[in-house]
């Protein structure tokens, strides 16, 4: 069997896996995934149909397997089996506590269908992989809170929550959840708040009570990142000239603090930001690498950074004086 037919066999098998795992699969998505033309996908689907697989749908609308059709258990490759180990370790360290036990039982079911040789492979390697997390996990008073939120999104029903703000004020809100996300070791809900008539994000560990209601909502919301990017708060443009040697240390944080452009110059990296935190958050982050950066604009940031440095210097002078 030549290389062309081996690739086709692998692709057709992978398409069948996609059909088993999703209610509807578009030819365009499959073409992008396998980096082939849509016409090739049409031929692959026809190959499956000729093999007796009952596929519903047609080109242009999407494909699905006939309801109730069952296939033998999927066989995993060695590489896929080894990937489970890393996935488990990541879930143990970074998963929200309300999801961890559910993921563990799901993985036990996956392990139950593995060949004995694959089970032995996992047992041999799993102690050789670990994930080190230097942040203390957050704790919640509500069991299964994230599954409850996700159920409300799937069912399109409003949630009633009791929420404690950062200044310890407690309020009752009715929200329409758009999604959840993890950021800097905290889980958040992005939701439409019916009280504020606007989108808000709520930190999950500050939710004191949560309940699904019978109130449906019909609004079709976009992806969660659409709402995280489209802030209505006032933003300030910042330009920094940063030495190239420290750019790797800013890899994750620079986007969080509003990076919109990055240009390499002879003098260093010219970084442009749009930030909502010009008075506090941004200058406090900048101070961690200020000896490698020059503020080009705005003037307000230069003044704020100078004030912060002076405050820190005065504090340590006072401490030193008291010790003497």
JSON list of N, CA, C and O in Angstrom, two decimals, residues 7-19 22 25-38 40-41 44-45 48:
[
{"chain": "A", "resi": 7, "resn": "UNK", "atom": "N", "xyz": [-2.23, 7.62, 3.91]},
{"chain": "A", "resi": 7, "resn": "UNK", "atom": "CA", "xyz": [-2.70, 8.92, 4.41]},
{"chain": "A", "resi": 7, "resn": "UNK", "atom": "C", "xyz": [-4.22, 9.00, 4.33]},
{"chain": "A", "resi": 7, "resn": "UNK", "atom": "O", "xyz": [-4.88, 9.53, 5.24]},
{"chain": "A", "resi": 8, "resn": "UNK", "atom": "N", "xyz": [-4.78, 8.49, 3.23]},
{"chain": "A", "resi": 8, "resn": "UNK", "atom": "CA", "xyz": [-6.24, 8.52, 3.08]},
{"chain": "A", "resi": 8, "resn": "UNK", "atom": "C", "xyz": [-6.90, 7.65, 4.15]},
{"chain": "A", "resi": 8, "resn": "UNK", "atom": "O", "xyz": [-7.91, 8.05, 4.74]},
{"chain": "A", "resi": 9, "resn": "UNK", "atom": "N", "xyz": [-6.33, 6.48, 4.41]},
{"chain": "A", "resi": 9, "resn": "UNK", "atom": "CA", "xyz": [-6.90, 5.60, 5.43]},
{"chain": "A", "resi": 9, "resn": "UNK", "atom": "C", "xyz": [-6.88, 6.27, 6.80]},
{"chain": "A", "resi": 9, "resn": "UNK", "atom": "O", "xyz": [-7.87, 6.23, 7.54]},
{"chain": "A", "resi": 10, "resn": "UNK", "atom": "N", "xyz": [-5.76, 6.90, 7.13]},
{"chain": "A", "resi": 10, "resn": "UNK", "atom": "CA", "xyz": [-5.66, 7.61, 8.41]},
{"chain": "A", "resi": 10, "resn": "UNK", "atom": "C", "xyz": [-6.69, 8.73, 8.48]},
{"chain": "A", "resi": 10, "resn": "UNK", "atom": "O", "xyz": [-7.33, 8.94, 9.52]},
{"chain": "A", "resi": 11, "resn": "UNK", "atom": "N", "xyz": [-6.86, 9.47, 7.38]},
{"chain": "A", "resi": 11, "resn": "UNK", "atom": "CA", "xyz": [-7.78, 10.60, 7.37]},
{"chain": "A", "resi": 11, "resn": "UNK", "atom": "C", "xyz": [-9.23, 10.14, 7.49]},
{"chain": "A", "resi": 11, "resn": "UNK", "atom": "O", "xyz": [-10.03, 10.72, 8.24]},
{"chain": "A", "resi": 12, "resn": "UNK", "atom": "N", "xyz": [-9.59, 9.11, 6.74]},
{"chain": "A", "resi": 12, "resn": "UNK", "atom": "CA", "xyz": [-10.96, 8.58, 6.79]},
{"chain": "A", "resi": 12, "resn": "UNK", "atom": "C", "xyz": [-11.28, 8.06, 8.18]},
{"chain": "A", "resi": 12, "resn": "UNK", "atom": "O", "xyz": [-12.37, 8.29, 8.71]},
{"chain": "A", "resi": 13, "resn": "UNK", "atom": "N", "xyz": [-10.32, 7.38, 8.81]},
{"chain": "A", "resi": 13, "resn": "UNK", "atom": "CA", "xyz": [-10.52, 6.89, 10.18]},
{"chain": "A", "resi": 13, "resn": "UNK", "atom": "C", "xyz": [-10.71, 8.06, 11.15]},
{"chain": "A", "resi": 13, "resn": "UNK", "atom": "O", "xyz": [-11.57, 8.02, 12.04]},
{"chain": "A", "resi": 14, "resn": "UNK", "atom": "N", "xyz": [-9.92, 9.12, 10.95]},
{"chain": "A", "resi": 14, "resn": "UNK", "atom": "CA", "xyz": [-10.03, 10.30, 11.82]},
{"chain": "A", "resi": 14, "resn": "UNK", "atom": "C", "xyz": [-11.37, 11.00, 11.61]},
{"chain": "A", "resi": 14, "resn": "UNK", "atom": "O", "xyz": [-11.97, 11.52, 12.56]},
{"chain": "A", "resi": 15, "resn": "UNK", "atom": "N", "xyz": [-11.87, 11.05, 10.38]},
{"chain": "A", "resi": 15, "resn": "UNK", "atom": "CA", "xyz": [-13.18, 11.65, 10.11]},
{"chain": "A", "resi": 15, "resn": "UNK", "atom": "C", "xyz": [-14.28, 10.86, 10.82]},
{"chain": "A", "resi": 15, "resn": "UNK", "atom": "O", "xyz": [-15.21, 11.43, 11.39]},
{"chain": "A", "resi": 16, "resn": "UNK", "atom": "N", "xyz": [-14.15, 9.54, 10.82]},
{"chain": "A", "resi": 16, "resn": "UNK", "atom": "CA", "xyz": [-15.13, 8.71, 11.53]},
{"chain": "A", "resi": 16, "resn": "UNK", "atom": "C", "xyz": [-15.11, 9.00, 13.02]},
{"chain": "A", "resi": 16, "resn": "UNK", "atom": "O", "xyz": [-16.16, 9.07, 13.67]},
{"chain": "A", "resi": 17, "resn": "UNK", "atom": "N", "xyz": [-13.92, 9.22, 13.56]},
{"chain": "A", "resi": 17, "resn": "UNK", "atom": "CA", "xyz": [-13.81, 9.59, 14.98]},
{"chain": "A", "resi": 17, "resn": "UNK", "atom": "C", "xyz": [-14.50, 10.92, 15.25]},
{"chain": "A", "resi": 17, "resn": "UNK", "atom": "O", "xyz": [-15.19, 11.08, 16.26]},
{"chain": "A", "resi": 18, "resn": "UNK", "atom": "N", "xyz": [-14.33, 11.88, 14.34]},
{"chain": "A", "resi": 18, "resn": "UNK", "atom": "CA", "xyz": [-15.00, 13.18, 14.49]},
{"chain": "A", "resi": 18, "resn": "UNK", "atom": "C", "xyz": [-16.52, 13.02, 14.48]},
{"chain": "A", "resi": 18, "resn": "UNK", "atom": "O", "xyz": [-17.23, 13.64, 15.27]},
{"chain": "A", "resi": 19, "resn": "UNK", "atom": "N", "xyz": [-17.02, 12.18, 13.60]},
{"chain": "A", "resi": 19, "resn": "UNK", "atom": "CA", "xyz": [-18.46, 11.94, 13.52]},
{"chain": "A", "resi": 19, "resn": "UNK", "atom": "C", "xyz": [-18.99, 11.28, 14.79]},
{"chain": "A", "resi": 19, "resn": "UNK", "atom": "O", "xyz": [-20.13, 11.52, 15.21]},
{"chain": "A", "resi": 22, "resn": "UNK", "atom": "N", "xyz": [-18.98, 14.24, 17.76]},
{"chain": "A", "resi": 22, "resn": "UNK", "atom": "CA", "xyz": [-19.69, 15.51, 17.63]},
{"chain": "A", "resi": 22, "resn": "UNK", "atom": "C", "xyz": [-21.05, 15.29, 16.97]},
{"chain": "A", "resi": 22, "resn": "UNK", "atom": "O", "xyz": [-21.19, 14.41, 16.12]},
{"chain": "A", "resi": 25, "resn": "UNK", "atom": "N", "xyz": [-20.79, 17.72, 11.93]},
{"chain": "A", "resi": 25, "resn": "UNK", "atom": "CA", "xyz": [-19.44, 18.05, 11.46]},
{"chain": "A", "resi": 25, "resn": "UNK", "atom": "C", "xyz": [-19.53, 18.66, 10.07]},
{"chain": "A", "resi": 25, "resn": "UNK", "atom": "O", "xyz": [-20.11, 18.06, 9.16]},
{"chain": "A", "resi": 26, "resn": "UNK", "atom": "N", "xyz": [-18.94, 19.84, 9.91]},
{"chain": "A", "resi": 26, "resn": "UNK", "atom": "CA", "xyz": [-18.97, 20.50, 8.59]},
{"chain": "A", "resi": 26, "resn": "UNK", "atom": "C", "xyz": [-17.77, 20.09, 7.76]},
{"chain": "A", "resi": 26, "resn": "UNK", "atom": "O", "xyz": [-16.65, 19.92, 8.28]},
{"chain": "A", "resi": 27, "resn": "UNK", "atom": "N", "xyz": [-17.99, 19.94, 6.45]},
{"chain": "A", "resi": 27, "resn": "UNK", "atom": "CA", "xyz": [-16.91, 19.58, 5.55]},
{"chain": "A", "resi": 27, "resn": "UNK", "atom": "C", "xyz": [-15.80, 20.61, 5.56]},
{"chain": "A", "resi": 27, "resn": "UNK", "atom": "O", "xyz": [-14.61, 20.28, 5.51]},
{"chain": "A", "resi": 28, "resn": "UNK", "atom": "N", "xyz": [-16.17, 21.89, 5.68]},
{"chain": "A", "resi": 28, "resn": "UNK", "atom": "CA", "xyz": [-15.18, 22.96, 5.70]},
{"chain": "A", "resi": 28, "resn": "UNK", "atom": "C", "xyz": [-14.25, 22.82, 6.90]},
{"chain": "A", "resi": 28, "resn": "UNK", "atom": "O", "xyz": [-13.04, 23.00, 6.80]},
{"chain": "A", "resi": 29, "resn": "UNK", "atom": "N", "xyz": [-14.82, 22.50, 8.07]},
{"chain": "A", "resi": 29, "resn": "UNK", "atom": "CA", "xyz": [-14.01, 22.33, 9.28]},
{"chain": "A", "resi": 29, "resn": "UNK", "atom": "C", "xyz": [-13.07, 21.14, 9.14]},
{"chain": "A", "resi": 29, "resn": "UNK", "atom": "O", "xyz": [-11.91, 21.19, 9.58]},
{"chain": "A", "resi": 30, "resn": "UNK", "atom": "N", "xyz": [-13.57, 20.06, 8.54]},
{"chain": "A", "resi": 30, "resn": "UNK", "atom": "CA", "xyz": [-12.72, 18.88, 8.34]},
{"chain": "A", "resi": 30, "resn": "UNK", "atom": "C", "xyz": [-11.59, 19.18, 7.36]},
{"chain": "A", "resi": 30, "resn": "UNK", "atom": "O", "xyz": [-10.45, 18.75, 7.56]},
{"chain": "A", "resi": 31, "resn": "UNK", "atom": "N", "xyz": [-11.89, 19.93, 6.33]},
{"chain": "A", "resi": 31, "resn": "UNK", "atom": "CA", "xyz": [-10.86, 20.29, 5.34]},
{"chain": "A", "resi": 31, "resn": "UNK", "atom": "C", "xyz": [-9.75, 21.11, 5.99]},
{"chain": "A", "resi": 31, "resn": "UNK", "atom": "O", "xyz": [-8.56, 20.90, 5.72]},
{"chain": "A", "resi": 32, "resn": "UNK", "atom": "N", "xyz": [-10.13, 22.05, 6.86]},
{"chain": "A", "resi": 32, "resn": "UNK", "atom": "CA", "xyz": [-9.13, 22.87, 7.54]},
{"chain": "A", "resi": 32, "resn": "UNK", "atom": "C", "xyz": [-8.32, 22.04, 8.52]},
{"chain": "A", "resi": 32, "resn": "UNK", "atom": "O", "xyz": [-7.10, 22.20, 8.65]},
{"chain": "A", "resi": 33, "resn": "UNK", "atom": "N", "xyz": [-8.99, 21.11, 9.21]},
{"chain": "A", "resi": 33, "resn": "UNK", "atom": "CA", "xyz": [-8.31, 20.28, 10.21]},
{"chain": "A", "resi": 33, "resn": "UNK", "atom": "C", "xyz": [-7.26, 19.38, 9.56]},
{"chain": "A", "resi": 33, "resn": "UNK", "atom": "O", "xyz": [-6.14, 19.23, 10.07]},
{"chain": "A", "resi": 34, "resn": "UNK", "atom": "N", "xyz": [-7.61, 18.77, 8.42]},
{"chain": "A", "resi": 34, "resn": "UNK", "atom": "CA", "xyz": [-6.71, 17.81, 7.79]},
{"chain": "A", "resi": 34, "resn": "UNK", "atom": "C", "xyz": [-5.90, 18.41, 6.64]},
{"chain": "A", "resi": 34, "resn": "UNK", "atom": "O", "xyz": [-5.14, 17.70, 5.98]},
{"chain": "A", "resi": 35, "resn": "UNK", "atom": "N", "xyz": [-6.11, 19.73, 6.42]},
{"chain": "A", "resi": 35, "resn": "UNK", "atom": "CA", "xyz": [-5.34, 20.47, 5.41]},
{"chain": "A", "resi": 35, "resn": "UNK", "atom": "C", "xyz": [-5.48, 19.84, 4.02]},
{"chain": "A", "resi": 35, "resn": "UNK", "atom": "O", "xyz": [-4.49, 19.57, 3.33]},
{"chain": "A", "resi": 36, "resn": "UNK", "atom": "N", "xyz": [-6.72, 19.58, 3.64]},
{"chain": "A", "resi": 36, "resn": "UNK", "atom": "CA", "xyz": [-7.03, 19.07, 2.30]},
{"chain": "A", "resi": 36, "resn": "UNK", "atom": "C", "xyz": [-8.17, 19.92, 1.74]},
{"chain": "A", "resi": 36, "resn": "UNK", "atom": "O", "xyz": [-8.74, 20.77, 2.43]},
{"chain": "A", "resi": 37, "resn": "UNK", "atom": "N", "xyz": [-8.53, 19.67, 0.50]},
{"chain": "A", "resi": 37, "resn": "UNK", "atom": "CA", "xyz": [-9.63, 20.41, -0.11]},
{"chain": "A", "resi": 37, "resn": "UNK", "atom": "C", "xyz": [-10.97, 19.86, 0.36]},
{"chain": "A", "resi": 37, "resn": "UNK", "atom": "O", "xyz": [-11.07, 18.71, 0.82]},
{"chain": "A", "resi": 38, "resn": "UNK", "atom": "N", "xyz": [-12.00, 20.68, 0.25]},
{"chain": "A", "resi": 38, "resn": "UNK", "atom": "CA", "xyz": [-13.35, 20.25, 0.61]},
{"chain": "A", "resi": 38, "resn": "UNK", "atom": "C", "xyz": [-13.79, 19.09, -0.29]},
{"chain": "A", "resi": 38, "resn": "UNK", "atom": "O", "xyz": [-14.45, 18.15, 0.16]},
{"chain": "A", "resi": 40, "resn": "UNK", "atom": "N", "xyz": [-11.94, 16.76, -1.43]},
{"chain": "A", "resi": 40, "resn": "UNK", "atom": "CA", "xyz": [-11.34, 15.54, -0.89]},
{"chain": "A", "resi": 40, "resn": "UNK", "atom": "C", "xyz": [-12.17, 15.01, 0.27]},
{"chain": "A", "resi": 40, "resn": "UNK", "atom": "O", "xyz": [-12.37, 13.79, 0.40]},
{"chain": "A", "resi": 41, "resn": "UNK", "atom": "N", "xyz": [-12.67, 15.91, 1.11]},
{"chain": "A", "resi": 41, "resn": "UNK", "atom": "CA", "xyz": [-13.52, 15.49, 2.24]},
{"chain": "A", "resi": 41, "resn": "UNK", "atom": "C", "xyz": [-14.80, 14.83, 1.72]},
{"chain": "A", "resi": 41, "resn": "UNK", "atom": "O", "xyz": [-15.25, 13.81, 2.25]},
{"chain": "A", "resi": 44, "resn": "UNK", "atom": "N", "xyz": [-13.97, 11.38, 0.85]},
{"chain": "A", "resi": 44, "resn": "UNK", "atom": "CA", "xyz": [-13.73, 10.56, 2.04]},
{"chain": "A", "resi": 44, "resn": "UNK", "atom": "C", "xyz": [-15.04, 10.15, 2.70]},
{"chain": "A", "resi": 44, "resn": "UNK", "atom": "O", "xyz": [-15.20, 9.00, 3.15]},
{"chain": "A", "resi": 45, "resn": "UNK", "atom": "N", "xyz": [-15.99, 11.08, 2.76]},
{"chain": "A", "resi": 45, "resn": "UNK", "atom": "CA", "xyz": [-17.30, 10.77, 3.34]},
{"chain": "A", "resi": 45, "resn": "UNK", "atom": "C", "xyz": [-18.01, 9.71, 2.50]},
{"chain": "A", "resi": 45, "resn": "UNK", "atom": "O", "xyz": [-18.65, 8.78, 3.03]},
{"chain": "A", "resi": 48, "resn": "UNK", "atom": "N", "xyz": [-16.73, 6.32, 3.38]},
{"chain": "A", "resi": 48, "resn": "UNK", "atom": "CA", "xyz": [-17.35, 5.80, 4.61]},
{"chain": "A", "resi": 48, "resn": "UNK", "atom": "C", "xyz": [-18.76, 5.28, 4.32]},
{"chain": "A", "resi": 48, "resn": "UNK", "atom": "O", "xyz": [-19.16, 4.22, 4.82]}
]
